[in-house]
Coordinates of C-alpha atoms in Angstrom, one line a residue:
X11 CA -17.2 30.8 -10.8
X12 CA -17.2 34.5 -12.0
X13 CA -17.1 37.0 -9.3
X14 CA -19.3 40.5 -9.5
X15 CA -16.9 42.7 -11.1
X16 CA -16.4 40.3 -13.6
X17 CA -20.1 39.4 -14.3
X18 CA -20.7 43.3 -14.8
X19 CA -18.5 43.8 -17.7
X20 CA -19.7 40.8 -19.6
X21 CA -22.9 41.6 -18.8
X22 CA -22.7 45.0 -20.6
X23 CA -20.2 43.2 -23.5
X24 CA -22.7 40.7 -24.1
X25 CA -25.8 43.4 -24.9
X26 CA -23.8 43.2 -28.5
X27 CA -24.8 39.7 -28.7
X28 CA -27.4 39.5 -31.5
X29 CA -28.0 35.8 -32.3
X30 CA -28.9 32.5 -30.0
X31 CA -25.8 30.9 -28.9
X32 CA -25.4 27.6 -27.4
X33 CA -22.5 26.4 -24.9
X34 CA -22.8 22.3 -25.3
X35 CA -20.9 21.3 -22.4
X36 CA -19.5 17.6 -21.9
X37 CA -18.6 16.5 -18.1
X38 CA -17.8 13.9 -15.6
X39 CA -17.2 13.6 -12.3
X40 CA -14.1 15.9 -11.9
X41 CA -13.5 19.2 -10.2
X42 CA -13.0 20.6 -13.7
X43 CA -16.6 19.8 -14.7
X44 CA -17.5 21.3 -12.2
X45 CA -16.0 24.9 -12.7
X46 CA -16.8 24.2 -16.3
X47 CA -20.8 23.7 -15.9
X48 CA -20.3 26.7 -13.0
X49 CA -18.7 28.7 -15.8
X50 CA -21.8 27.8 -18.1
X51 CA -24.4 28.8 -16.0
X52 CA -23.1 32.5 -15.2
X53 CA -22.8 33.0 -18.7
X54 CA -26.1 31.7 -19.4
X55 CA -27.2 34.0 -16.5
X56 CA -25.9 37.0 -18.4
X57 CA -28.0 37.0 -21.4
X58 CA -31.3 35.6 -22.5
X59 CA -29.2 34.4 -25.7
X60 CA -27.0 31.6 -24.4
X61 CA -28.5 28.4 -23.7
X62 CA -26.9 25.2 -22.1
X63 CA -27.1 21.7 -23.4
X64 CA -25.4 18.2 -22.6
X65 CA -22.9 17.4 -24.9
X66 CA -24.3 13.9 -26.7
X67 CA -21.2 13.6 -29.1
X68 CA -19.8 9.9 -28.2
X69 CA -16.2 10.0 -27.5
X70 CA -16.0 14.0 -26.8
X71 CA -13.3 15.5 -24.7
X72 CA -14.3 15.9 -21.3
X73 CA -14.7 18.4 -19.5
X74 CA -15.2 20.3 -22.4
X75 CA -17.5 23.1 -23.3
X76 CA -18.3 23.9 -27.4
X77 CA -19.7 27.4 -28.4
X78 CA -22.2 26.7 -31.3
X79 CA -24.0 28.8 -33.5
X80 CA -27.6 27.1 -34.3
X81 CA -28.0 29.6 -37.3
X82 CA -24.9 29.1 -38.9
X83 CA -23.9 25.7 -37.1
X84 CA -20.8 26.9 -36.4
X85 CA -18.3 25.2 -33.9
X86 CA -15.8 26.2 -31.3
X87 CA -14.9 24.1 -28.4
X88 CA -13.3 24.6 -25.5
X89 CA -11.5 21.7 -23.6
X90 CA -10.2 22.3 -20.4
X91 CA -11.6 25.4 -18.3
X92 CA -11.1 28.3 -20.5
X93 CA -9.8 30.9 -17.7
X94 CA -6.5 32.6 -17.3
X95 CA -4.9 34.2 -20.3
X96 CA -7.5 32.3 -22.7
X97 CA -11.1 34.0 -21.3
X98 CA -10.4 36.5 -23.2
X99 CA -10.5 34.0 -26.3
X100 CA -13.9 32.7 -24.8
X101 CA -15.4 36.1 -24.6
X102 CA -14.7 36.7 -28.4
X103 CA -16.2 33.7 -28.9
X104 CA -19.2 34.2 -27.6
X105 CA -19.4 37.7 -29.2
X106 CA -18.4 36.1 -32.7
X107 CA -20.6 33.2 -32.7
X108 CA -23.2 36.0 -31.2
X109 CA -23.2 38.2 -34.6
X110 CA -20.3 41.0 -33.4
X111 CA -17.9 42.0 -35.8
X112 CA -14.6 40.3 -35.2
X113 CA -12.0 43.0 -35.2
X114 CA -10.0 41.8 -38.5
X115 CA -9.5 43.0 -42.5
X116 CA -12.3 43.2 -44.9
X117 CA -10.0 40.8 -47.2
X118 CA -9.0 38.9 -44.6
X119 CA -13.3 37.9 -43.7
X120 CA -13.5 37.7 -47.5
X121 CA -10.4 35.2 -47.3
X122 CA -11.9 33.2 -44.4
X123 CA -15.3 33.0 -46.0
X124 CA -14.6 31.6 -49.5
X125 CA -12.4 28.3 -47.9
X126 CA -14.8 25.8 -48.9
X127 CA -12.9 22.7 -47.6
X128 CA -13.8 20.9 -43.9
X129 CA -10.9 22.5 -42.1
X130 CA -10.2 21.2 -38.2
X131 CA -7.7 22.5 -36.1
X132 CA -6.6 21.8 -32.7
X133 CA -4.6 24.2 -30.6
X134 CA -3.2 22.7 -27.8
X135 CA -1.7 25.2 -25.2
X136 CA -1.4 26.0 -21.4
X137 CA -3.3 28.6 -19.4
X138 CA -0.4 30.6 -18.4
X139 CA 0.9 30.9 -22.0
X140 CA 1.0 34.6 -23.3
X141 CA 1.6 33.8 -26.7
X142 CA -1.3 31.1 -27.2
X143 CA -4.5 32.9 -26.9
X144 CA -3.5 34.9 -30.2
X145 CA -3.5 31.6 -32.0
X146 CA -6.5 30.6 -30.5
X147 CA -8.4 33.7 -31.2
X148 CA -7.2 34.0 -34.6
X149 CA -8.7 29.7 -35.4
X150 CA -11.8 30.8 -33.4
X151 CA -12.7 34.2 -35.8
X152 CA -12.2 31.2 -38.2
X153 CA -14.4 29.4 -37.2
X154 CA -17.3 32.1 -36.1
X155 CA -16.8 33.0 -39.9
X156 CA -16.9 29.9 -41.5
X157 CA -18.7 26.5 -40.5
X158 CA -16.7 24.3 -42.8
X159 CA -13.7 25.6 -40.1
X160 CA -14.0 24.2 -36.4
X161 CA -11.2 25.1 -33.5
X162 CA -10.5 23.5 -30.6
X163 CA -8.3 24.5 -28.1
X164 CA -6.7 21.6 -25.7
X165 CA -5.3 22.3 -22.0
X166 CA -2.2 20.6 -22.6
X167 CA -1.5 20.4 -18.5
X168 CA -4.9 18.7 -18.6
X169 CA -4.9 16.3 -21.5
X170 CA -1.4 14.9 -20.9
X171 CA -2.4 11.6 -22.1
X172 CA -3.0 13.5 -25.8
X173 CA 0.1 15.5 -25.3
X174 CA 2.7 12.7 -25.1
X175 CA 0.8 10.6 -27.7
X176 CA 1.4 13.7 -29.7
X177 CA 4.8 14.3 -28.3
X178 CA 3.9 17.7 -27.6
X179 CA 6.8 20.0 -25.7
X180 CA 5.8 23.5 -27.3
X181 CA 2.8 25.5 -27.2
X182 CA 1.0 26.6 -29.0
X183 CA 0.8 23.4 -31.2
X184 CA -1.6 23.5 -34.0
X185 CA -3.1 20.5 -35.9
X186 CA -5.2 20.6 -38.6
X187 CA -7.2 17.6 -39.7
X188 CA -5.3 15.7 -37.5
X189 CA -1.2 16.6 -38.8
X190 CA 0.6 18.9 -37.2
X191 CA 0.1 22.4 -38.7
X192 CA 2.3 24.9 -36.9
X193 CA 4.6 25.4 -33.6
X194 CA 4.6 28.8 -32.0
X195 CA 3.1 32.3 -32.5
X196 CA 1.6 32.1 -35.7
X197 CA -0.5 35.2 -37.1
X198 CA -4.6 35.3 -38.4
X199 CA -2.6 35.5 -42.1
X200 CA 0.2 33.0 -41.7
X201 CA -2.9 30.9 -41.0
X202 CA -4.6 31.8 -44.0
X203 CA -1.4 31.7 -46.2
X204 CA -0.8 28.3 -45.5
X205 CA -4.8 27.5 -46.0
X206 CA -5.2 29.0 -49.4
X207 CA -2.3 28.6 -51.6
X208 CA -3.5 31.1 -53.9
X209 CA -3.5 34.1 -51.0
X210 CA 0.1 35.2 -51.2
X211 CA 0.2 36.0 -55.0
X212 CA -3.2 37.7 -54.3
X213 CA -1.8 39.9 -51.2
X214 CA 1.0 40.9 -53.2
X215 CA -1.0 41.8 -56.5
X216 CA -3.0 44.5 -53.8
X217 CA 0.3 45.5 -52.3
X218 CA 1.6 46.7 -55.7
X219 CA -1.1 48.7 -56.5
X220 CA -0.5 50.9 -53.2
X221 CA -0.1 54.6 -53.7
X222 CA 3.6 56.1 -52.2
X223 CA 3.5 56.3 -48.9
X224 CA 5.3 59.2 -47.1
X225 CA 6.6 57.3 -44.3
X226 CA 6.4 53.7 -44.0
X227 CA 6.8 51.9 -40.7
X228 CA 8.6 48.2 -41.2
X229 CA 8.3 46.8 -37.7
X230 CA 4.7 46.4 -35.7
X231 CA 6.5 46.3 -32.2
X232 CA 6.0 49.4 -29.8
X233 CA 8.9 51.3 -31.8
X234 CA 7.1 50.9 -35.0
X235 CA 3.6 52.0 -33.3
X236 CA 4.7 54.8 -32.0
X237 CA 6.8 55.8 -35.0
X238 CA 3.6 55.4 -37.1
X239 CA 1.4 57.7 -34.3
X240 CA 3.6 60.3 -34.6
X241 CA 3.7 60.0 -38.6
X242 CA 0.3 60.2 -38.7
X243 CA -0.3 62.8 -36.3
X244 CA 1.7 65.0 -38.7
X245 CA -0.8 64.3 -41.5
X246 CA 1.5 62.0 -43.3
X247 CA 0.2 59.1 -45.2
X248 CA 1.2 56.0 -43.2
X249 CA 2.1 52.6 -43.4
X250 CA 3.2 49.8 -41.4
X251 CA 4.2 46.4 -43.1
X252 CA 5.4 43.6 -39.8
X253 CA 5.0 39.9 -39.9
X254 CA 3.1 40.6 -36.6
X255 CA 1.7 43.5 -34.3
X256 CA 3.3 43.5 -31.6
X257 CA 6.0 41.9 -32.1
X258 CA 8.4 40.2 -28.6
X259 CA 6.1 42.0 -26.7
X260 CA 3.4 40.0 -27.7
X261 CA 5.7 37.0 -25.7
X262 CA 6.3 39.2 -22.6
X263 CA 4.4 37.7 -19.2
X264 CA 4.7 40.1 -17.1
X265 CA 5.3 44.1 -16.8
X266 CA 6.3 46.5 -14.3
X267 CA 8.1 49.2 -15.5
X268 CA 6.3 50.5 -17.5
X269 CA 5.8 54.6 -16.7
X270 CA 2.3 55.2 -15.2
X271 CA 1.2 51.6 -15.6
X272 CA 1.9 49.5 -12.3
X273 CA 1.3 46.3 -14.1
X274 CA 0.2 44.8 -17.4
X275 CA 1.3 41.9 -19.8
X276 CA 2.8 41.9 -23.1
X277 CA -0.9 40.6 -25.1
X278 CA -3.0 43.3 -23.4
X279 CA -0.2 46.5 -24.3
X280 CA -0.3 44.9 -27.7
X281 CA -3.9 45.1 -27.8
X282 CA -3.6 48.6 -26.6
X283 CA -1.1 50.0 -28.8
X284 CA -2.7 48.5 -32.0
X285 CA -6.0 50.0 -30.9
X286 CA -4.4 53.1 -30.6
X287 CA -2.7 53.3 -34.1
X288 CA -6.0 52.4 -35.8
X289 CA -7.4 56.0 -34.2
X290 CA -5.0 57.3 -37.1
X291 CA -5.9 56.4 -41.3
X292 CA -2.5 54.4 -41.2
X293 CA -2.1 51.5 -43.2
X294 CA -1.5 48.4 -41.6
X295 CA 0.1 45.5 -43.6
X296 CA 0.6 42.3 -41.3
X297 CA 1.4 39.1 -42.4
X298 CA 4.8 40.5 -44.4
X299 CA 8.7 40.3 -44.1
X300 CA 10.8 42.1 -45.7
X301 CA 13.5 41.2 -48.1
X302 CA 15.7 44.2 -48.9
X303 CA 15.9 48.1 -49.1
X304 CA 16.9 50.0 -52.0
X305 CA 16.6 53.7 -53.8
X306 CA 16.2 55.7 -56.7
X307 CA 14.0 58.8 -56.9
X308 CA 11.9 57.1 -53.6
X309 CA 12.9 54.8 -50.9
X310 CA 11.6 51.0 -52.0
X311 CA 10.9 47.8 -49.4
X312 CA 10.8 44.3 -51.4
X313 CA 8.9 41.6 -49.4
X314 CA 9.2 38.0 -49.0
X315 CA 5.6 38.0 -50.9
X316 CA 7.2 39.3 -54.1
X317 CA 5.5 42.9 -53.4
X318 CA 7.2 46.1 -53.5
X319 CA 6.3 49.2 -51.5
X320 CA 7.2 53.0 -52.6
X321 CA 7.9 55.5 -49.9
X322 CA 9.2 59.0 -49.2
X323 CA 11.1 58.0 -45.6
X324 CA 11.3 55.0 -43.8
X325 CA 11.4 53.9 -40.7
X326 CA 12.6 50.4 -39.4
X327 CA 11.7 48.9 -36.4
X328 CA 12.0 45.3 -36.8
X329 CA 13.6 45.0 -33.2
X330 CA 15.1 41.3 -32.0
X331 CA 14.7 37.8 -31.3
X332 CA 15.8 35.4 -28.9
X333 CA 19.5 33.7 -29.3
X334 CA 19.9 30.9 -30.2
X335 CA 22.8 28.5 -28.4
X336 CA 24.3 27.7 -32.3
X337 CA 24.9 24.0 -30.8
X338 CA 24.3 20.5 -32.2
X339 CA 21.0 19.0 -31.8
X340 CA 19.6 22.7 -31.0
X341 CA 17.2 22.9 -34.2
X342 CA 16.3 19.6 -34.5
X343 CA 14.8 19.5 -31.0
X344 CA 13.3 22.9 -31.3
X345 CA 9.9 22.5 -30.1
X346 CA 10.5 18.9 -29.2
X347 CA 12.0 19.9 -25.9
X348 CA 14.7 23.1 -27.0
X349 CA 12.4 26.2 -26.1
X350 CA 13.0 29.8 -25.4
X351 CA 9.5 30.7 -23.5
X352 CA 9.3 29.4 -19.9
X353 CA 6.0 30.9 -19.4
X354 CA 4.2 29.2 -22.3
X355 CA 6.3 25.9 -22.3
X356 CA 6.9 25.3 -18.5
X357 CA 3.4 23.4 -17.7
X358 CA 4.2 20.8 -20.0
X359 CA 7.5 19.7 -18.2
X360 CA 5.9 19.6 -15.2
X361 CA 7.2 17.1 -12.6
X362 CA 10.5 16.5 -15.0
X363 CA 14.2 18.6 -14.9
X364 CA 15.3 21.2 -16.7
X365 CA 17.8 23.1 -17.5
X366 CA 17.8 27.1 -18.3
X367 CA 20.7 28.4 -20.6
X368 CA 21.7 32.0 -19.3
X369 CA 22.4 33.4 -15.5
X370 CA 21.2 37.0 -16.8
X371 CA 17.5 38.1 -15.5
X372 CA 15.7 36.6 -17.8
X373 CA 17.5 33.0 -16.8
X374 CA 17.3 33.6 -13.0
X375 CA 13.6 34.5 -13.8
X376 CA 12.6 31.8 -15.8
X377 CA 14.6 29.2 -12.9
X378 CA 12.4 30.3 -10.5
X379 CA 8.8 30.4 -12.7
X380 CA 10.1 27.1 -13.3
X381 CA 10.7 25.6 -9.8
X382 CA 7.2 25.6 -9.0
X383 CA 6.5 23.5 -11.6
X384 CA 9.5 20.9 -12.9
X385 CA 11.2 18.7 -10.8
X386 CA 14.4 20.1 -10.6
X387 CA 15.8 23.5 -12.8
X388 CA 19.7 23.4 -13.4
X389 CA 21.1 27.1 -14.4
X390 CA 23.9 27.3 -16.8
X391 CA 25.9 30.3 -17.5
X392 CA 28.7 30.3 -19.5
X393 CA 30.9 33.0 -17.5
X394 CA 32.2 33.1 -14.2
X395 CA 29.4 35.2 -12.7
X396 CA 25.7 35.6 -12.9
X397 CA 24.5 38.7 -14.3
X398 CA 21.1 38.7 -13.0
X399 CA 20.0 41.5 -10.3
X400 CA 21.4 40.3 -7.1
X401 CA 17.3 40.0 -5.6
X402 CA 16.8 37.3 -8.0
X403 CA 20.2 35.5 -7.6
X404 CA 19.1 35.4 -4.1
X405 CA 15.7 34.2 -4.6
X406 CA 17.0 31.1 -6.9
X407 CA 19.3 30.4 -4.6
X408 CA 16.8 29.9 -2.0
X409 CA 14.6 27.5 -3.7
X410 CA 15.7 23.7 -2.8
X411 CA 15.1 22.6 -6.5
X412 CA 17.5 25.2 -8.2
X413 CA 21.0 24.1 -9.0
X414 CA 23.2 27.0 -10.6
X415 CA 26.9 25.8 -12.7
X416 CA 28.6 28.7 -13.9
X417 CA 31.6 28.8 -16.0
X418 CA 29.4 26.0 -18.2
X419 CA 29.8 26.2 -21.9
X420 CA 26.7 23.8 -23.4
X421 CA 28.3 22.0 -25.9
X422 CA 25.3 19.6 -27.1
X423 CA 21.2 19.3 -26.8
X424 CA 21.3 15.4 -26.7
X425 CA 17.7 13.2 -27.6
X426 CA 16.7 10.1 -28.7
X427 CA 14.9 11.2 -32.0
X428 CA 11.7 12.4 -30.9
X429 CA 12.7 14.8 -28.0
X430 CA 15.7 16.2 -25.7
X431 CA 17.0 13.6 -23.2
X432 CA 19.8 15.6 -22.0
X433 CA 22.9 18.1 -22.9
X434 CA 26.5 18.3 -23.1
X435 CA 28.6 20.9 -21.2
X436 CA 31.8 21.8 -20.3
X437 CA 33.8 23.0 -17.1
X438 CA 35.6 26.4 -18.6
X439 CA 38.1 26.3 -15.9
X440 CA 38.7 22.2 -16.2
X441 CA 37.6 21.5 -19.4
X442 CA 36.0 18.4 -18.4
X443 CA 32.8 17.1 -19.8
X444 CA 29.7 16.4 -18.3
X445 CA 26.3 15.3 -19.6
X446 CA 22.9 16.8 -17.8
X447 CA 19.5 14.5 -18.2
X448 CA 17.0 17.1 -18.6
X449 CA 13.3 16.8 -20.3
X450 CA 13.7 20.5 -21.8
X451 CA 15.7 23.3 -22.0
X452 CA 14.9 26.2 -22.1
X453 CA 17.2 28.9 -23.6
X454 CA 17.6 32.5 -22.4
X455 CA 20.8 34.0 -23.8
X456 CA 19.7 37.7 -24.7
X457 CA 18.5 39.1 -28.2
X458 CA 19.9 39.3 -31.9
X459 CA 18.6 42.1 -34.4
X460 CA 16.8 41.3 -37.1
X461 CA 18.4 42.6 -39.1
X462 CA 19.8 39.9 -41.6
X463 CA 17.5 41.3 -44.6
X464 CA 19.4 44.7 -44.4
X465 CA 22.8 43.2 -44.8
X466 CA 24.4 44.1 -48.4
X467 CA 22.4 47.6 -48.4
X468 CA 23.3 51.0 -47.7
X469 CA 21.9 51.3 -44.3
X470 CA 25.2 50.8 -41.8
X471 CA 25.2 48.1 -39.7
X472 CA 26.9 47.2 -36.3
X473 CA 29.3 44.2 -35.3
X474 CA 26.5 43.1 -33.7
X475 CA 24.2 43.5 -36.5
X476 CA 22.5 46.7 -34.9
X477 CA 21.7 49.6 -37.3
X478 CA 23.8 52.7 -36.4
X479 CA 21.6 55.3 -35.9
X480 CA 22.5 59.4 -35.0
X481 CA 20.6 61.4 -32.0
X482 CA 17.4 62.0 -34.6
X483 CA 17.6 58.1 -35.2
X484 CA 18.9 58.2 -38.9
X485 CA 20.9 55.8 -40.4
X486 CA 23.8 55.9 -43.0
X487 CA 21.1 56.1 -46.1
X488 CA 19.4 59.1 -46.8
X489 CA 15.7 58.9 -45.6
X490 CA 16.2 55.3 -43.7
X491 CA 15.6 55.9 -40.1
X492 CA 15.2 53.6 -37.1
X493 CA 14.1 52.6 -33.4
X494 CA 14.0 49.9 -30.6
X495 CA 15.7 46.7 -30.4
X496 CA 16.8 46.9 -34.1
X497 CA 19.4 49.4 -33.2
X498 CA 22.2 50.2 -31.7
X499 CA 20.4 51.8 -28.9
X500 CA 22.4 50.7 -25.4
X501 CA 18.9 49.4 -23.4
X502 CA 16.3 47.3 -24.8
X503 CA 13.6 48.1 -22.8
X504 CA 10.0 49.1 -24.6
X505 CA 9.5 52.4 -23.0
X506 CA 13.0 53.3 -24.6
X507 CA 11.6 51.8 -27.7
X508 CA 8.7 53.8 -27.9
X509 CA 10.8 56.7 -27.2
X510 CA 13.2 56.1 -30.3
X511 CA 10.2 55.4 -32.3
X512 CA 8.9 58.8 -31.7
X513 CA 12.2 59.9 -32.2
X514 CA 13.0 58.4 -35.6
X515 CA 9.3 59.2 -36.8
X516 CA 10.1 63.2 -36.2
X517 CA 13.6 62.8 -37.3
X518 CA 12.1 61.3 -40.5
X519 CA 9.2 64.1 -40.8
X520 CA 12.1 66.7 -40.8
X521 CA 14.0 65.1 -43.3
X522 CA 10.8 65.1 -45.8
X523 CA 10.3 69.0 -45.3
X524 CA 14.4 69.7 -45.5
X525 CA 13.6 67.6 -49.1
X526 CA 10.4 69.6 -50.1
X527 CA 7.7 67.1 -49.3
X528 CA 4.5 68.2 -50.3
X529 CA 3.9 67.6 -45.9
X530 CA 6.2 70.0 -45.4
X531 CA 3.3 72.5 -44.2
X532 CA 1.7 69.6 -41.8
X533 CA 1.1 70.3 -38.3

């Protein structure tokens, strides 16, 4: 199942393994028992710690495989083949429910381990979702931490009959004790937040009490991490405060041009970059938005939590999110069909149309990730063109199960009350009307900047909603700078992020010693 290479890492990964683990594996007579009770025995071949037993749990998903502590009787189960973006979640599994240190806060273990109620979840996702393994890494530390808490991720594309009893057309989907607990990327502590209804007042009581920082970093995307490298490289005192590390990177498949890195994917570089800022003493606050900006004798950030962080200079990198279509029907049947991630959402149509809003690269890319899966993919773009690179317009074109409309405006996502059955359009040059049955759509129309909770302040903002930012990356208010996707920078692309984050982090450093900050002397 596991070739050398492979076997050799986890080999020397799993010498950190400390206490007896068992993998309790429930089969039958498919192919995908079979890779499961392979995978089994070459991790049971890899340490004298992991043992194998027969699952004899009546009713138990099968094939399944459930990682078990017999110390601590914890439980964390596995059904489908575990391979793909989610061995990764396996591995820290194992190494969890072996005794290593799960790489999360102090509070946040503290948080995990005084939940005293039985607390299941159920994560159901698809192997070639990017997003999903966060979610399912951040339930599993959960439940390596705690045995009144149990996760269970579900191969949707393998469990269909669960997923359309469940009417499930997003991943990741989370359910906990059997109701549906969350859609989409969801963080370690918007988990926790939701769990203990006492642990936003309590995070905000400990954000109060922080000392001034002398540049704080709002964003955790690759602007903000490199902004907060270079901050604390100076020997500033550094903070980063983001509802997520990583941020749309963390929902990027696949990437190639990135300078001296042939190929990676958006979870890994995420990985990477927050490894790298925690070489530095900078402050990383996750699980917070923020609300507004204001100043008096320092810069001051108000969160959605209530708390309120002091700084010296500032630093937002808060970047951008997908666009949404603004049409009827669109948020109700978000996540019922409506999605904006072909690579996490496309297994779950599989064999049905679709349609894919947008004829720029991302569209033409996601039509032909989709053609090998749906039935049919329908292409709408609303001008008279496509915009994609003229490769991939080719490549879409050749496909026999790719339709492209241009000059289509979408008018309406149309359903029967549980998911999307269709949408509206109209001919631009005819104006006539036309109705598309499709099972989902999925919606690439470009980025907005987020941006909304700076609207009212001092800090100037584009048309567009960008910040307006000089060649040092400074905005309109004194000390406020910013970088990436946030801005009104002319290429979103997360090299140029991390370049402006750089930027705006230095621009920032020479505005605190032009103000007589103690750091003015730091190398």
């Amino acid at each position: 199942m596991l070739d050398k290479n492979i076997k050799h890492q986890l080999q020397s990964h799993f010498s950190a393994i400390n206490n007896p683990i068992e993998l309790i594996i429930a089969l039958d007579d498919s192919n995908k028992s079979k890779e499961i009770k392979a995978l089994a025995d070459d991790l049971a071949s890899l340490s004298d710690k992991i043992s194998i037993k027969n699952s004899e749990q009546p009713g138990a998903r099968t094939p399944s495989m459930v990682v078990r502590s017999p110390i601590s009787n914890t439980h964390i189960e596995f059904a489908g083949v575990p391979m793909g973006h989610e061995f990764t979640s396996l591995v820290l599994a194992l190494l969890q429910t072996g005794g290593h240190p799960a790489k999360a806060s102090n509070d946040e273990i503290e948080q995990i381990k005084s939940l005293d109620k039985p607390l299941n979840f159920e994560v159901y996702i698809s192997l070639s979702c990017q997003t999903c393994p966060q979610v399912v890494q951040a339930l599993n530390l959960m439940a390596a931490t705690n045995s009144h808490v149990s996760a269970t991720m579900i191969d949707g594309a393998l469990f269909q009959d669960e997923v359309n009893e469940r009417n499930i057309l997003a991943v990741p989907a989370v359910y906990l004790n059997g109701e549906l607990f969350s859609q989409g990327a969801v963080t370690l502590s918007d988990i926790l937040n939701k769990v203990d209804s006492t642990s936003v007042e309590k995070t905000a009581a400990k954000l109060n009490e922080k000392d001034v920082f002398d540049m704080l970093v709002v964003g955790g995307g690759p602007a903000g991490a490199s902004a907060a490298i270079y901050s604390a490289r100076k020997g500033l005192k550094t903070g980063v405060v983001a509802d997520k590390f990583g941020g749309q990177v963390s929902e990027t498949l696949g990437i190639e041009n990135f300078i001296s890195v042939q190929a990676t994917q958006g979870p890994k570089l995420v990985a990477q970059l927050e490894e790298h800022v925690n070489q530095y003493e900078v402050d990383i606050m996750k699980g917070q938005r923020a609300l507004s900006v204001s100043a008096d004798e320092l810069l001051s950030i108000e969160l959605e939590s209530g708390a309120t962080l002091k700084a010296k200079s500032i630093v937002v990198a808060t970047g951008a999110r997908w666009r949404s279509m603004n049409v009827p029907g669109e948020a109700e049947y978000k996540g019922r069909g409506v999605a904006y991630c072909p690579h996490c959402d496309g297994p779950l149509f599989k064999g049905k149309p679709v349609a894919v809003i947008g004829g720029g690269n991302s569209g033409i890319e996601a039509a032909i990730d989709l053609a090998n899966i749906v039935d049919h993919v329908t292409v709408l773009e609303f001008a008279d063109s496509l915009r994609a690179d003229e490769v991939l317009i080719n490549k879409a074109r050749s496909l026999g199960n790719v339709t492209i409309i241009k000059s289509a405006q979408t008018t309406q996502v149309i359903g029967n009350g549980q998911k999307v059955t269709g949408l509206s359009y109209i001919d631009r040059n005819n104006g006539e009307a036309y109705e598309l049955s499709v099972a989902g759509i999925f919606v690439q129309i470009g980025l907005i900047p987020n941006s909304e909770w700076l609207q009212g302040s001092e800090v100037a903002l584009t048309q567009f909603g960008e910040i307006e930012v000089d060649g040092k990356g400074a905005t309109s208010m004194s000390g406020v700078y910013a970088a990436g996707d946030v801005t009104s920078s002319a290429f979103k692309q997360i090299i140029i992020a991390m370049g402006s984050g750089a930027t705006a982090s230095l621009g920032a450093f020479d505005h605190l010693i032009r103000q007589g900050s103690d750091h003015s002397q730091a190398a």
